[in-house]
Amino acid sequence: MTEATIEKLTGKELVARIDADPGMVLDDLELFDRFFATVKAQLAAEPTDLTTKAGRDAIASRAFKVARTKTAVEDARKRKTEEWRKLTAAVNENGKTIKARLEALQIETRKPLTDWEDAEDTRQKFVKSTLERLVQARLMQPGETSETVRMRLERIENAEMPPTSFGIDFDTLCKARDETVAALRSMQAQLKQSEDEKAELDRLRKEQD
Protein backbone atom coordinates (compact mmCIF):
# COMPACT_ATOMS: atom_id res chain seq x y z
CA MET A 1 0.00 0.00 0.00
CA THR A 2 1.38 3.36 -1.04
CA GLU A 3 1.68 6.41 1.20
CA ALA A 4 -0.97 8.18 -0.85
CA THR A 5 -3.39 5.29 -0.26
CA ILE A 6 -2.68 5.31 3.48
CA GLU A 7 -3.33 9.05 3.59
CA LYS A 8 -6.83 8.43 2.25
CA LEU A 9 -7.68 5.81 4.91
CA THR A 10 -10.04 6.94 7.64
CA GLY A 11 -11.99 5.48 10.52
CA LYS A 12 -12.17 1.73 10.80
CA GLU A 13 -10.06 1.20 7.64
CA LEU A 14 -7.19 3.17 9.17
CA VAL A 15 -7.43 1.32 12.49
CA ALA A 16 -7.57 -2.05 10.75
CA ARG A 17 -4.55 -1.18 8.58
CA ILE A 18 -2.44 -0.16 11.58
CA ASP A 19 -3.62 -3.12 13.64
CA ALA A 20 -2.26 -5.31 10.84
CA ASP A 21 1.06 -3.43 10.75
CA PRO A 22 1.66 -1.53 14.03
CA GLY A 23 5.20 -0.57 13.02
CA MET A 24 3.82 1.91 10.49
CA VAL A 25 3.26 4.58 13.11
CA LEU A 26 6.91 4.46 14.15
CA ASP A 27 7.91 6.03 10.85
CA ASP A 28 5.15 8.63 10.72
CA LEU A 29 4.04 10.41 13.88
CA GLU A 30 1.32 12.27 11.97
CA LEU A 31 -0.13 8.91 10.95
CA PHE A 32 -0.12 7.87 14.62
CA ASP A 33 -1.89 11.12 15.53
CA ARG A 34 -4.67 10.27 13.07
CA PHE A 35 -4.85 6.70 14.35
CA PHE A 36 -4.84 7.88 17.99
CA ALA A 37 -7.59 10.42 17.35
CA THR A 38 -9.70 7.79 15.56
CA VAL A 39 -9.28 5.18 18.32
CA LYS A 40 -9.97 7.74 21.02
CA ALA A 41 -13.12 8.91 19.27
CA GLN A 42 -14.29 5.32 18.85
CA LEU A 43 -13.69 4.59 22.52
CA ALA A 44 -15.47 7.78 23.57
CA ALA A 45 -18.48 6.76 21.48
CA GLU A 46 -18.82 3.48 23.37
CA PRO A 47 -21.34 3.53 26.27
CA THR A 48 -19.92 3.58 29.80
CA ASP A 49 -22.05 1.59 32.19
CA LEU A 50 -20.57 0.81 35.58
CA THR A 51 -23.86 -0.41 37.03
CA THR A 52 -23.67 -3.82 35.37
CA LYS A 53 -20.97 -6.46 35.09
CA ALA A 54 -21.35 -6.51 31.31
CA GLY A 55 -20.75 -2.77 31.19
CA ARG A 56 -17.69 -3.02 33.40
CA ASP A 57 -16.38 -5.94 31.33
CA ALA A 58 -16.84 -3.88 28.17
CA ILE A 59 -14.74 -1.06 29.62
CA ALA A 60 -12.02 -3.54 30.62
CA SER A 61 -12.15 -5.09 27.15
CA ARG A 62 -11.68 -1.70 25.47
CA ALA A 63 -8.74 -0.86 27.76
CA PHE A 64 -7.21 -4.27 27.02
CA LYS A 65 -7.49 -3.59 23.30
CA VAL A 66 -5.55 -0.32 23.80
CA ALA A 67 -2.95 -2.21 25.84
CA ARG A 68 -2.67 -4.82 23.08
CA THR A 69 -2.09 -2.09 20.51
CA LYS A 70 0.56 -0.53 22.76
CA THR A 71 2.30 -3.90 23.09
CA ALA A 72 2.17 -4.50 19.34
CA VAL A 73 3.75 -1.10 18.62
CA GLU A 74 6.41 -1.69 21.28
CA ASP A 75 7.24 -5.11 19.80
CA ALA A 76 7.52 -3.53 16.37
CA ARG A 77 9.82 -0.86 17.81
CA LYS A 78 12.08 -3.53 19.30
CA ARG A 79 12.21 -5.42 16.02
CA LYS A 80 13.07 -2.27 14.07
CA THR A 81 15.70 -1.31 16.64
CA GLU A 82 17.31 -4.75 16.37
CA GLU A 83 17.26 -4.54 12.57
CA TRP A 84 18.86 -1.08 12.69
CA ARG A 85 21.43 -2.32 15.20
CA LYS A 86 22.41 -5.18 12.92
CA LEU A 87 22.47 -2.85 9.90
CA THR A 88 24.59 -0.32 11.83
CA ALA A 89 27.02 -3.06 12.86
CA ALA A 90 27.30 -4.26 9.25
CA VAL A 91 27.78 -0.72 7.96
CA ASN A 92 30.47 -0.04 10.59
CA GLU A 93 32.29 -3.28 9.80
CA ASN A 94 32.16 -2.64 6.06
CA GLY A 95 33.20 0.94 6.70
CA LYS A 96 36.31 -0.20 8.57
CA THR A 97 37.26 -2.54 5.74
CA ILE A 98 36.71 0.16 3.13
CA LYS A 99 38.68 2.71 5.16
CA ALA A 100 41.62 0.32 5.60
CA ARG A 101 41.74 -0.54 1.90
CA LEU A 102 41.50 3.08 0.81
CA GLU A 103 44.21 4.09 3.28
CA ALA A 104 46.45 1.34 1.91
CA LEU A 105 45.76 2.55 -1.64
CA GLN A 106 46.49 6.12 -0.55
CA ILE A 107 49.86 5.07 0.90
CA GLU A 108 50.65 2.98 -2.19
CA THR A 109 49.73 5.86 -4.51
CA ARG A 110 51.83 8.35 -2.57
CA LYS A 111 54.80 6.01 -2.10
CA PRO A 112 56.92 7.43 -4.96
CA LEU A 113 56.57 10.92 -3.50
CA THR A 114 57.11 9.69 0.06
CA ASP A 115 60.29 7.84 -1.00
CA TRP A 116 61.52 10.96 -2.79
CA GLU A 117 60.77 13.14 0.27
CA ASP A 118 62.65 10.71 2.54
CA ALA A 119 65.62 10.65 0.16
CA GLU A 120 65.54 14.44 -0.16
CA ASP A 121 65.45 14.83 3.61
CA THR A 122 68.47 12.51 3.93
CA ARG A 123 70.27 14.40 1.17
CA GLN A 124 69.62 17.79 2.78
CA LYS A 125 70.86 16.55 6.14
CA PHE A 126 74.00 15.19 4.45
CA VAL A 127 74.56 18.50 2.67
CA LYS A 128 74.12 20.44 5.90
CA SER A 129 76.52 18.23 7.87
CA THR A 130 79.09 18.37 5.06
CA LEU A 131 78.93 22.16 4.94
CA GLU A 132 79.31 22.34 8.71
CA ARG A 133 82.38 20.10 8.57
CA LEU A 134 83.94 22.22 5.82
CA VAL A 135 83.37 25.42 7.78
CA GLN A 136 84.66 23.83 10.99
CA ALA A 137 87.79 22.64 9.17
CA ARG A 138 88.80 26.24 8.50
CA LEU A 139 89.14 27.02 12.19
CA MET A 140 92.52 26.73 13.83
CA GLN A 141 92.50 24.29 16.73
CA PRO A 142 94.59 24.57 19.94
CA GLY A 143 98.10 23.18 19.41
CA GLU A 144 97.69 23.31 15.66
CA THR A 145 100.82 22.78 13.54
CA SER A 146 101.52 23.08 9.86
CA GLU A 147 101.62 19.27 9.70
CA THR A 148 98.17 18.79 11.25
CA VAL A 149 96.78 21.40 8.89
CA ARG A 150 98.50 19.71 5.95
CA MET A 151 96.92 16.37 6.88
CA ARG A 152 93.49 17.95 7.22
CA LEU A 153 93.96 19.73 3.92
CA GLU A 154 94.94 16.47 2.25
CA ARG A 155 91.85 14.68 3.56
CA ILE A 156 89.56 17.42 2.24
CA GLU A 157 91.25 17.62 -1.15
CA ASN A 158 91.07 13.83 -1.60
CA ALA A 159 87.51 13.46 -0.29
CA GLU A 160 85.04 12.29 -2.94
CA MET A 161 82.11 14.57 -3.68
CA PRO A 162 79.82 12.74 -6.10
CA PRO A 163 77.22 15.05 -7.67
CA THR A 164 74.51 12.43 -7.14
CA SER A 165 74.94 12.68 -3.37
CA PHE A 166 74.51 16.45 -3.23
CA GLY A 167 72.10 17.12 -6.07
CA ILE A 168 71.25 20.78 -6.59
CA ASP A 169 73.63 21.79 -3.77
CA PHE A 170 76.69 20.30 -5.48
CA ASP A 171 77.98 23.66 -6.74
CA THR A 172 77.48 25.22 -3.31
CA LEU A 173 79.51 22.46 -1.67
CA CYS A 174 82.25 22.68 -4.28
CA LYS A 175 82.53 26.41 -3.59
CA ALA A 176 82.62 25.76 0.16
CA ARG A 177 85.32 23.12 -0.29
CA ASP A 178 87.40 25.48 -2.44
CA GLU A 179 87.09 28.19 0.23
CA THR A 180 88.13 25.72 2.93
CA VAL A 181 91.10 24.48 0.87
CA ALA A 182 92.22 28.08 0.32
CA ALA A 183 91.84 28.89 4.01
CA LEU A 184 93.81 25.79 5.04
CA ARG A 185 96.60 26.49 2.59
CA SER A 186 96.90 30.01 3.94
CA MET A 187 96.82 28.69 7.51
CA GLN A 188 99.43 26.06 6.71
CA ALA A 189 101.74 28.65 5.12
CA GLN A 190 101.41 30.97 8.11
CA LEU A 191 102.08 28.15 10.57
CA LYS A 192 105.03 26.91 8.50
CA GLN A 193 106.50 30.40 8.40
CA SER A 194 105.99 30.79 12.15
CA GLU A 195 107.55 27.37 12.79
CA ASP A 196 110.54 28.14 10.54
CA GLU A 197 111.09 31.48 12.27
CA LYS A 198 110.94 29.83 15.68
CA ALA A 199 113.36 27.14 14.54
CA GLU A 200 115.75 29.80 13.28
CA LEU A 201 115.56 31.69 16.58
CA ASP A 202 116.23 28.50 18.49
CA ARG A 203 119.22 27.78 16.28
CA LEU A 204 120.65 31.27 16.82
CA ARG A 205 120.21 30.99 20.60
CA LYS A 206 122.05 27.71 20.63
CA GLU A 207 124.91 29.26 18.64
CA GLN A 208 125.12 32.18 21.07
CA ASP A 209 125.12 29.81 24.02
PDB file of C-alpha atoms in Angstrom:
ATOM      1  CA  MET A   1       0.000   0.000   0.000  1.00  0.00           C
ATOM      2  CA  THR A   2       1.383   3.363  -1.037  1.00  0.00           C
ATOM      3  CA  GLU A   3       1.680   6.411   1.198  1.00  0.00           C
ATOM      4  CA  ALA A   4      -0.973   8.175  -0.853  1.00  0.00           C
ATOM      5  CA  THR A   5      -3.395   5.293  -0.260  1.00  0.00           C
ATOM      6  CA  ILE A   6      -2.683   5.311   3.483  1.00  0.00           C
ATOM      7  CA  GLU A   7      -3.330   9.050   3.588  1.00  0.00           C
ATOM      8  CA  LYS A   8      -6.832   8.425   2.253  1.00  0.00           C
ATOM      9  CA  LEU A   9      -7.684   5.809   4.905  1.00  0.00           C
ATOM     10  CA  THR A  10     -10.040   6.942   7.642  1.00  0.00           C
ATOM     11  CA  GLY A  11     -11.991   5.482  10.518  1.00  0.00           C
ATOM     12  CA  LYS A  12     -12.169   1.727  10.796  1.00  0.00           C
ATOM     13  CA  GLU A  13     -10.063   1.197   7.641  1.00  0.00           C
ATOM     14  CA  LEU A  14      -7.189   3.168   9.170  1.00  0.00           C
ATOM     15  CA  VAL A  15      -7.428   1.319  12.491  1.00  0.00           C
ATOM     16  CA  ALA A  16      -7.566  -2.052  10.751  1.00  0.00           C
ATOM     17  CA  ARG A  17      -4.548  -1.184   8.583  1.00  0.00           C
ATOM     18  CA  ILE A  18      -2.436  -0.161  11.576  1.00  0.00           C
ATOM     19  CA  ASP A  19      -3.617  -3.118  13.644  1.00  0.00           C
ATOM     20  CA  ALA A  20      -2.264  -5.310  10.840  1.00  0.00           C
ATOM     21  CA  ASP A  21       1.056  -3.433  10.752  1.00  0.00           C
ATOM     22  CA  PRO A  22       1.661  -1.530  14.034  1.00  0.00           C
ATOM     23  CA  GLY A  23       5.201  -0.568  13.019  1.00  0.00           C
ATOM     24  CA  MET A  24       3.818   1.914  10.488  1.00  0.00           C
ATOM     25  CA  VAL A  25       3.258   4.577  13.114  1.00  0.00           C
ATOM     26  CA  LEU A  26       6.908   4.459  14.155  1.00  0.00           C
ATOM     27  CA  ASP A  27       7.908   6.027  10.852  1.00  0.00           C
ATOM     28  CA  ASP A  28       5.147   8.627  10.719  1.00  0.00           C
ATOM     29  CA  LEU A  29       4.038  10.408  13.875  1.00  0.00           C
ATOM     30  CA  GLU A  30       1.324  12.267  11.969  1.00  0.00           C
ATOM     31  CA  LEU A  31      -0.130   8.909  10.953  1.00  0.00           C
ATOM     32  CA  PHE A  32      -0.119   7.871  14.617  1.00  0.00           C
ATOM     33  CA  ASP A  33      -1.886  11.122  15.534  1.00  0.00           C
ATOM     34  CA  ARG A  34      -4.670  10.270  13.072  1.00  0.00           C
ATOM     35  CA  PHE A  35      -4.847   6.705  14.352  1.00  0.00           C
ATOM     36  CA  PHE A  36      -4.837   7.876  17.987  1.00  0.00           C
ATOM     37  CA  ALA A  37      -7.593  10.420  17.354  1.00  0.00           C
ATOM     38  CA  THR A  38      -9.703   7.791  15.560  1.00  0.00           C
ATOM     39  CA  VAL A  39      -9.285   5.182  18.316  1.00  0.00           C
ATOM     40  CA  LYS A  40      -9.972   7.745  21.021  1.00  0.00           C
ATOM     41  CA  ALA A  41     -13.125   8.911  19.269  1.00  0.00           C
ATOM     42  CA  GLN A  42     -14.295   5.315  18.850  1.00  0.00           C
ATOM     43  CA  LEU A  43     -13.687   4.593  22.520  1.00  0.00           C
ATOM     44  CA  ALA A  44     -15.471   7.780  23.572  1.00  0.00           C
ATOM     45  CA  ALA A  45     -18.478   6.756  21.485  1.00  0.00           C
ATOM     46  CA  GLU A  46     -18.823   3.479  23.372  1.00  0.00           C
ATOM     47  CA  PRO A  47     -21.341   3.529  26.275  1.00  0.00           C
ATOM     48  CA  THR A  48     -19.924   3.576  29.798  1.00  0.00           C
ATOM     49  CA  ASP A  49     -22.049   1.586  32.189  1.00  0.00           C
ATOM     50  CA  LEU A  50     -20.570   0.810  35.576  1.00  0.00           C
ATOM     51  CA  THR A  51     -23.857  -0.414  37.026  1.00  0.00           C
ATOM     52  CA  THR A  52     -23.668  -3.815  35.369  1.00  0.00           C
ATOM     53  CA  LYS A  53     -20.971  -6.464  35.093  1.00  0.00           C
ATOM     54  CA  ALA A  54     -21.352  -6.508  31.313  1.00  0.00           C
ATOM     55  CA  GLY A  55     -20.752  -2.772  31.193  1.00  0.00           C
ATOM     56  CA  ARG A  56     -17.691  -3.020  33.402  1.00  0.00           C
ATOM     57  CA  ASP A  57     -16.382  -5.939  31.331  1.00  0.00           C
ATOM     58  CA  ALA A  58     -16.837  -3.883  28.166  1.00  0.00           C
ATOM     59  CA  ILE A  59     -14.739  -1.059  29.620  1.00  0.00           C
ATOM     60  CA  ALA A  60     -12.019  -3.540  30.620  1.00  0.00           C
ATOM     61  CA  SER A  61     -12.148  -5.092  27.146  1.00  0.00           C
ATOM     62  CA  ARG A  62     -11.682  -1.698  25.471  1.00  0.00           C
ATOM     63  CA  ALA A  63      -8.738  -0.865  27.761  1.00  0.00           C
ATOM     64  CA  PHE A  64      -7.206  -4.269  27.023  1.00  0.00           C
ATOM     65  CA  LYS A  65      -7.486  -3.591  23.303  1.00  0.00           C
ATOM     66  CA  VAL A  66      -5.550  -0.316  23.798  1.00  0.00           C
ATOM     67  CA  ALA A  67      -2.946  -2.207  25.835  1.00  0.00           C
ATOM     68  CA  ARG A  68      -2.675  -4.823  23.085  1.00  0.00           C
ATOM     69  CA  THR A  69      -2.094  -2.088  20.506  1.00  0.00           C
ATOM     70  CA  LYS A  70       0.557  -0.533  22.759  1.00  0.00           C
ATOM     71  CA  THR A  71       2.305  -3.900  23.091  1.00  0.00           C
ATOM     72  CA  ALA A  72       2.171  -4.505  19.341  1.00  0.00           C
ATOM     73  CA  VAL A  73       3.750  -1.100  18.623  1.00  0.00           C
ATOM     74  CA  GLU A  74       6.409  -1.690  21.283  1.00  0.00           C
ATOM     75  CA  ASP A  75       7.242  -5.113  19.800  1.00  0.00           C
ATOM     76  CA  ALA A  76       7.520  -3.526  16.366  1.00  0.00           C
ATOM     77  CA  ARG A  77       9.820  -0.862  17.808  1.00  0.00           C
ATOM     78  CA  LYS A  78      12.078  -3.528  19.303  1.00  0.00           C
ATOM     79  CA  ARG A  79      12.209  -5.421  16.017  1.00  0.00           C
ATOM     80  CA  LYS A  80      13.069  -2.273  14.073  1.00  0.00           C
ATOM     81  CA  THR A  81      15.697  -1.312  16.641  1.00  0.00           C
ATOM     82  CA  GLU A  82      17.314  -4.749  16.367  1.00  0.00           C
ATOM     83  CA  GLU A  83      17.255  -4.536  12.567  1.00  0.00           C
ATOM     84  CA  TRP A  84      18.855  -1.083  12.692  1.00  0.00           C
ATOM     85  CA  ARG A  85      21.426  -2.322  15.202  1.00  0.00           C
ATOM     86  CA  LYS A  86      22.414  -5.178  12.915  1.00  0.00           C
ATOM     87  CA  LEU A  87      22.471  -2.849   9.902  1.00  0.00           C
ATOM     88  CA  THR A  88      24.590  -0.320  11.825  1.00  0.00           C
ATOM     89  CA  ALA A  89      27.019  -3.060  12.856  1.00  0.00           C
ATOM     90  CA  ALA A  90      27.303  -4.261   9.255  1.00  0.00           C
ATOM     91  CA  VAL A  91      27.784  -0.718   7.963  1.00  0.00           C
ATOM     92  CA  ASN A  92      30.471  -0.038  10.586  1.00  0.00           C
ATOM     93  CA  GLU A  93      32.291  -3.280   9.796  1.00  0.00           C
ATOM     94  CA  ASN A  94      32.156  -2.642   6.056  1.00  0.00           C
ATOM     95  CA  GLY A  95      33.202   0.940   6.698  1.00  0.00           C
ATOM     96  CA  LYS A  96      36.308  -0.200   8.574  1.00  0.00           C
ATOM     97  CA  THR A  97      37.261  -2.545   5.740  1.00  0.00           C
ATOM     98  CA  ILE A  98      36.711   0.161   3.128  1.00  0.00           C
ATOM     99  CA  LYS A  99      38.681   2.711   5.159  1.00  0.00           C
ATOM    100  CA  ALA A 100      41.624   0.322   5.603  1.00  0.00           C
ATOM    101  CA  ARG A 101      41.736  -0.544   1.895  1.00  0.00           C
ATOM    102  CA  LEU A 102      41.503   3.082   0.805  1.00  0.00           C
ATOM    103  CA  GLU A 103      44.211   4.089   3.275  1.00  0.00           C
ATOM    104  CA  ALA A 104      46.451   1.336   1.907  1.00  0.00           C
ATOM    105  CA  LEU A 105      45.759   2.553  -1.640  1.00  0.00           C
ATOM    106  CA  GLN A 106      46.490   6.123  -0.548  1.00  0.00           C
ATOM    107  CA  ILE A 107      49.859   5.069   0.896  1.00  0.00           C
ATOM    108  CA  GLU A 108      50.647   2.981  -2.192  1.00  0.00           C
ATOM    109  CA  THR A 109      49.726   5.859  -4.514  1.00  0.00           C
ATOM    110  CA  ARG A 110      51.826   8.353  -2.567  1.00  0.00           C
ATOM    111  CA  LYS A 111      54.804   6.009  -2.096  1.00  0.00           C
ATOM    112  CA  PRO A 112      56.925   7.429  -4.961  1.00  0.00           C
ATOM    113  CA  LEU A 113      56.569  10.925  -3.502  1.00  0.00           C
ATOM    114  CA  THR A 114      57.115   9.686   0.056  1.00  0.00           C
ATOM    115  CA  ASP A 115      60.287   7.843  -1.001  1.00  0.00           C
ATOM    116  CA  TRP A 116      61.516  10.964  -2.789  1.00  0.00           C
ATOM    117  CA  GLU A 117      60.771  13.137   0.268  1.00  0.00           C
ATOM    118  CA  ASP A 118      62.654  10.712   2.538  1.00  0.00           C
ATOM    119  CA  ALA A 119      65.622  10.647   0.161  1.00  0.00           C
ATOM    120  CA  GLU A 120      65.543  14.441  -0.159  1.00  0.00           C
ATOM    121  CA  ASP A 121      65.452  14.833   3.609  1.00  0.00           C
ATOM    122  CA  THR A 122      68.466  12.510   3.929  1.00  0.00           C
ATOM    123  CA  ARG A 123      70.270  14.402   1.173  1.00  0.00           C
ATOM    124  CA  GLN A 124      69.625  17.793   2.782  1.00  0.00           C
ATOM    125  CA  LYS A 125      70.864  16.551   6.143  1.00  0.00           C
ATOM    126  CA  PHE A 126      73.998  15.185   4.450  1.00  0.00           C
ATOM    127  CA  VAL A 127      74.562  18.503   2.668  1.00  0.00           C
ATOM    128  CA  LYS A 128      74.122  20.439   5.900  1.00  0.00           C
ATOM    129  CA  SER A 129      76.524  18.229   7.870  1.00  0.00           C
ATOM    130  CA  THR A 130      79.093  18.370   5.056  1.00  0.00           C
ATOM    131  CA  LEU A 131      78.928  22.163   4.937  1.00  0.00           C
ATOM    132  CA  GLU A 132      79.311  22.337   8.707  1.00  0.00           C
ATOM    133  CA  ARG A 133      82.380  20.099   8.568  1.00  0.00           C
ATOM    134  CA  LEU A 134      83.940  22.215   5.822  1.00  0.00           C
ATOM    135  CA  VAL A 135      83.366  25.418   7.777  1.00  0.00           C
ATOM    136  CA  GLN A 136      84.662  23.829  10.986  1.00  0.00           C
ATOM    137  CA  ALA A 137      87.788  22.636   9.173  1.00  0.00           C
ATOM    138  CA  ARG A 138      88.796  26.237   8.503  1.00  0.00           C
ATOM    139  CA  LEU A 139      89.136  27.021  12.191  1.00  0.00           C
ATOM    140  CA  MET A 140      92.524  26.732  13.828  1.00  0.00           C
ATOM    141  CA  GLN A 141      92.499  24.288  16.727  1.00  0.00           C
ATOM    142  CA  PRO A 142      94.585  24.570  19.944  1.00  0.00           C
ATOM    143  CA  GLY A 143      98.100  23.176  19.414  1.00  0.00           C
ATOM    144  CA  GLU A 144      97.690  23.313  15.656  1.00  0.00           C
ATOM    145  CA  THR A 145     100.816  22.780  13.535  1.00  0.00           C
ATOM    146  CA  SER A 146     101.523  23.084   9.859  1.00  0.00           C
ATOM    147  CA  GLU A 147     101.623  19.272   9.703  1.00  0.00           C
ATOM    148  CA  THR A 148      98.165  18.790  11.253  1.00  0.00           C
ATOM    149  CA  VAL A 149      96.777  21.404   8.891  1.00  0.00           C
ATOM    150  CA  ARG A 150      98.505  19.709   5.948  1.00  0.00           C
ATOM    151  CA  MET A 151      96.922  16.368   6.882  1.00  0.00           C
ATOM    152  CA  ARG A 152      93.493  17.951   7.220  1.00  0.00           C
ATOM    153  CA  LEU A 153      93.965  19.732   3.916  1.00  0.00           C
ATOM    154  CA  GLU A 154      94.942  16.470   2.253  1.00  0.00           C
ATOM    155  CA  ARG A 155      91.850  14.684   3.559  1.00  0.00           C
ATOM    156  CA  ILE A 156      89.563  17.417   2.241  1.00  0.00           C
ATOM    157  CA  GLU A 157      91.255  17.616  -1.154  1.00  0.00           C
ATOM    158  CA  ASN A 158      91.065  13.833  -1.601  1.00  0.00           C
ATOM    159  CA  ALA A 159      87.514  13.461  -0.290  1.00  0.00           C
ATOM    160  CA  GLU A 160      85.044  12.286  -2.937  1.00  0.00           C
ATOM    161  CA  MET A 161      82.115  14.568  -3.675  1.00  0.00           C
ATOM    162  CA  PRO A 162      79.824  12.735  -6.096  1.00  0.00           C
ATOM    163  CA  PRO A 163      77.220  15.049  -7.665  1.00  0.00           C
ATOM    164  CA  THR A 164      74.507  12.434  -7.139  1.00  0.00           C
ATOM    165  CA  SER A 165      74.939  12.676  -3.374  1.00  0.00           C
ATOM    166  CA  PHE A 166      74.514  16.449  -3.232  1.00  0.00           C
ATOM    167  CA  GLY A 167      72.098  17.121  -6.066  1.00  0.00           C
ATOM    168  CA  ILE A 168      71.245  20.776  -6.594  1.00  0.00           C
ATOM    169  CA  ASP A 169      73.634  21.788  -3.771  1.00  0.00           C
ATOM    170  CA  PHE A 170      76.690  20.296  -5.476  1.00  0.00           C
ATOM    171  CA  ASP A 171      77.975  23.657  -6.745  1.00  0.00           C
ATOM    172  CA  THR A 172      77.481  25.224  -3.310  1.00  0.00           C
ATOM    173  CA  LEU A 173      79.515  22.464  -1.672  1.00  0.00           C
ATOM    174  CA  CYS A 174      82.253  22.685  -4.285  1.00  0.00           C
ATOM    175  CA  LYS A 175      82.526  26.412  -3.588  1.00  0.00           C
ATOM    176  CA  ALA A 176      82.615  25.764   0.163  1.00  0.00           C
ATOM    177  CA  ARG A 177      85.323  23.123  -0.287  1.00  0.00           C
ATOM    178  CA  ASP A 178      87.399  25.484  -2.442  1.00  0.00           C
ATOM    179  CA  GLU A 179      87.091  28.186   0.229  1.00  0.00           C
ATOM    180  CA  THR A 180      88.128  25.716   2.934  1.00  0.00           C
ATOM    181  CA  VAL A 181      91.096  24.483   0.870  1.00  0.00           C
ATOM    182  CA  ALA A 182      92.217  28.083   0.316  1.00  0.00           C
ATOM    183  CA  ALA A 183      91.837  28.888   4.013  1.00  0.00           C
ATOM    184  CA  LEU A 184      93.814  25.794   5.045  1.00  0.00           C
ATOM    185  CA  ARG A 185      96.596  26.490   2.590  1.00  0.00           C
ATOM    186  CA  SER A 186      96.896  30.011   3.935  1.00  0.00           C
ATOM    187  CA  MET A 187      96.817  28.689   7.509  1.00  0.00           C
ATOM    188  CA  GLN A 188      99.430  26.058   6.706  1.00  0.00           C
ATOM    189  CA  ALA A 189     101.735  28.653   5.123  1.00  0.00           C
ATOM    190  CA  GLN A 190     101.409  30.966   8.114  1.00  0.00           C
ATOM    191  CA  LEU A 191     102.080  28.153  10.572  1.00  0.00           C
ATOM    192  CA  LYS A 192     105.029  26.909   8.501  1.00  0.00           C
ATOM    193  CA  GLN A 193     106.495  30.400   8.402  1.00  0.00           C
ATOM    194  CA  SER A 194     105.990  30.786  12.146  1.00  0.00           C
ATOM    195  CA  GLU A 195     107.549  27.373  12.789  1.00  0.00           C
ATOM    196  CA  ASP A 196     110.536  28.141  10.541  1.00  0.00           C
ATOM    197  CA  GLU A 197     111.088  31.484  12.268  1.00  0.00           C
ATOM    198  CA  LYS A 198     110.941  29.829  15.675  1.00  0.00           C
ATOM    199  CA  ALA A 199     113.363  27.143  14.542  1.00  0.00           C
ATOM    200  CA  GLU A 200     115.754  29.805  13.278  1.00  0.00           C
ATOM    201  CA  LEU A 201     115.559  31.689  16.585  1.00  0.00           C
ATOM    202  CA  ASP A 202     116.227  28.495  18.492  1.00  0.00           C
ATOM    203  CA  ARG A 203     119.221  27.784  16.277  1.00  0.00           C
ATOM    204  CA  LEU A 204     120.652  31.266  16.820  1.00  0.00           C
ATOM    205  CA  ARG A 205     120.209  30.993  20.597  1.00  0.00           C
ATOM    206  CA  LYS A 206     122.053  27.708  20.627  1.00  0.00           C
ATOM    207  CA  GLU A 207     124.914  29.257  18.636  1.00  0.00           C
ATOM    208  CA  GLN A 208     125.119  32.180  21.067  1.00  0.00           C
ATOM    209  CA  ASP A 209     125.118  29.809  24.023  1.00  0.00           C
TER     210      ASP A 209
END
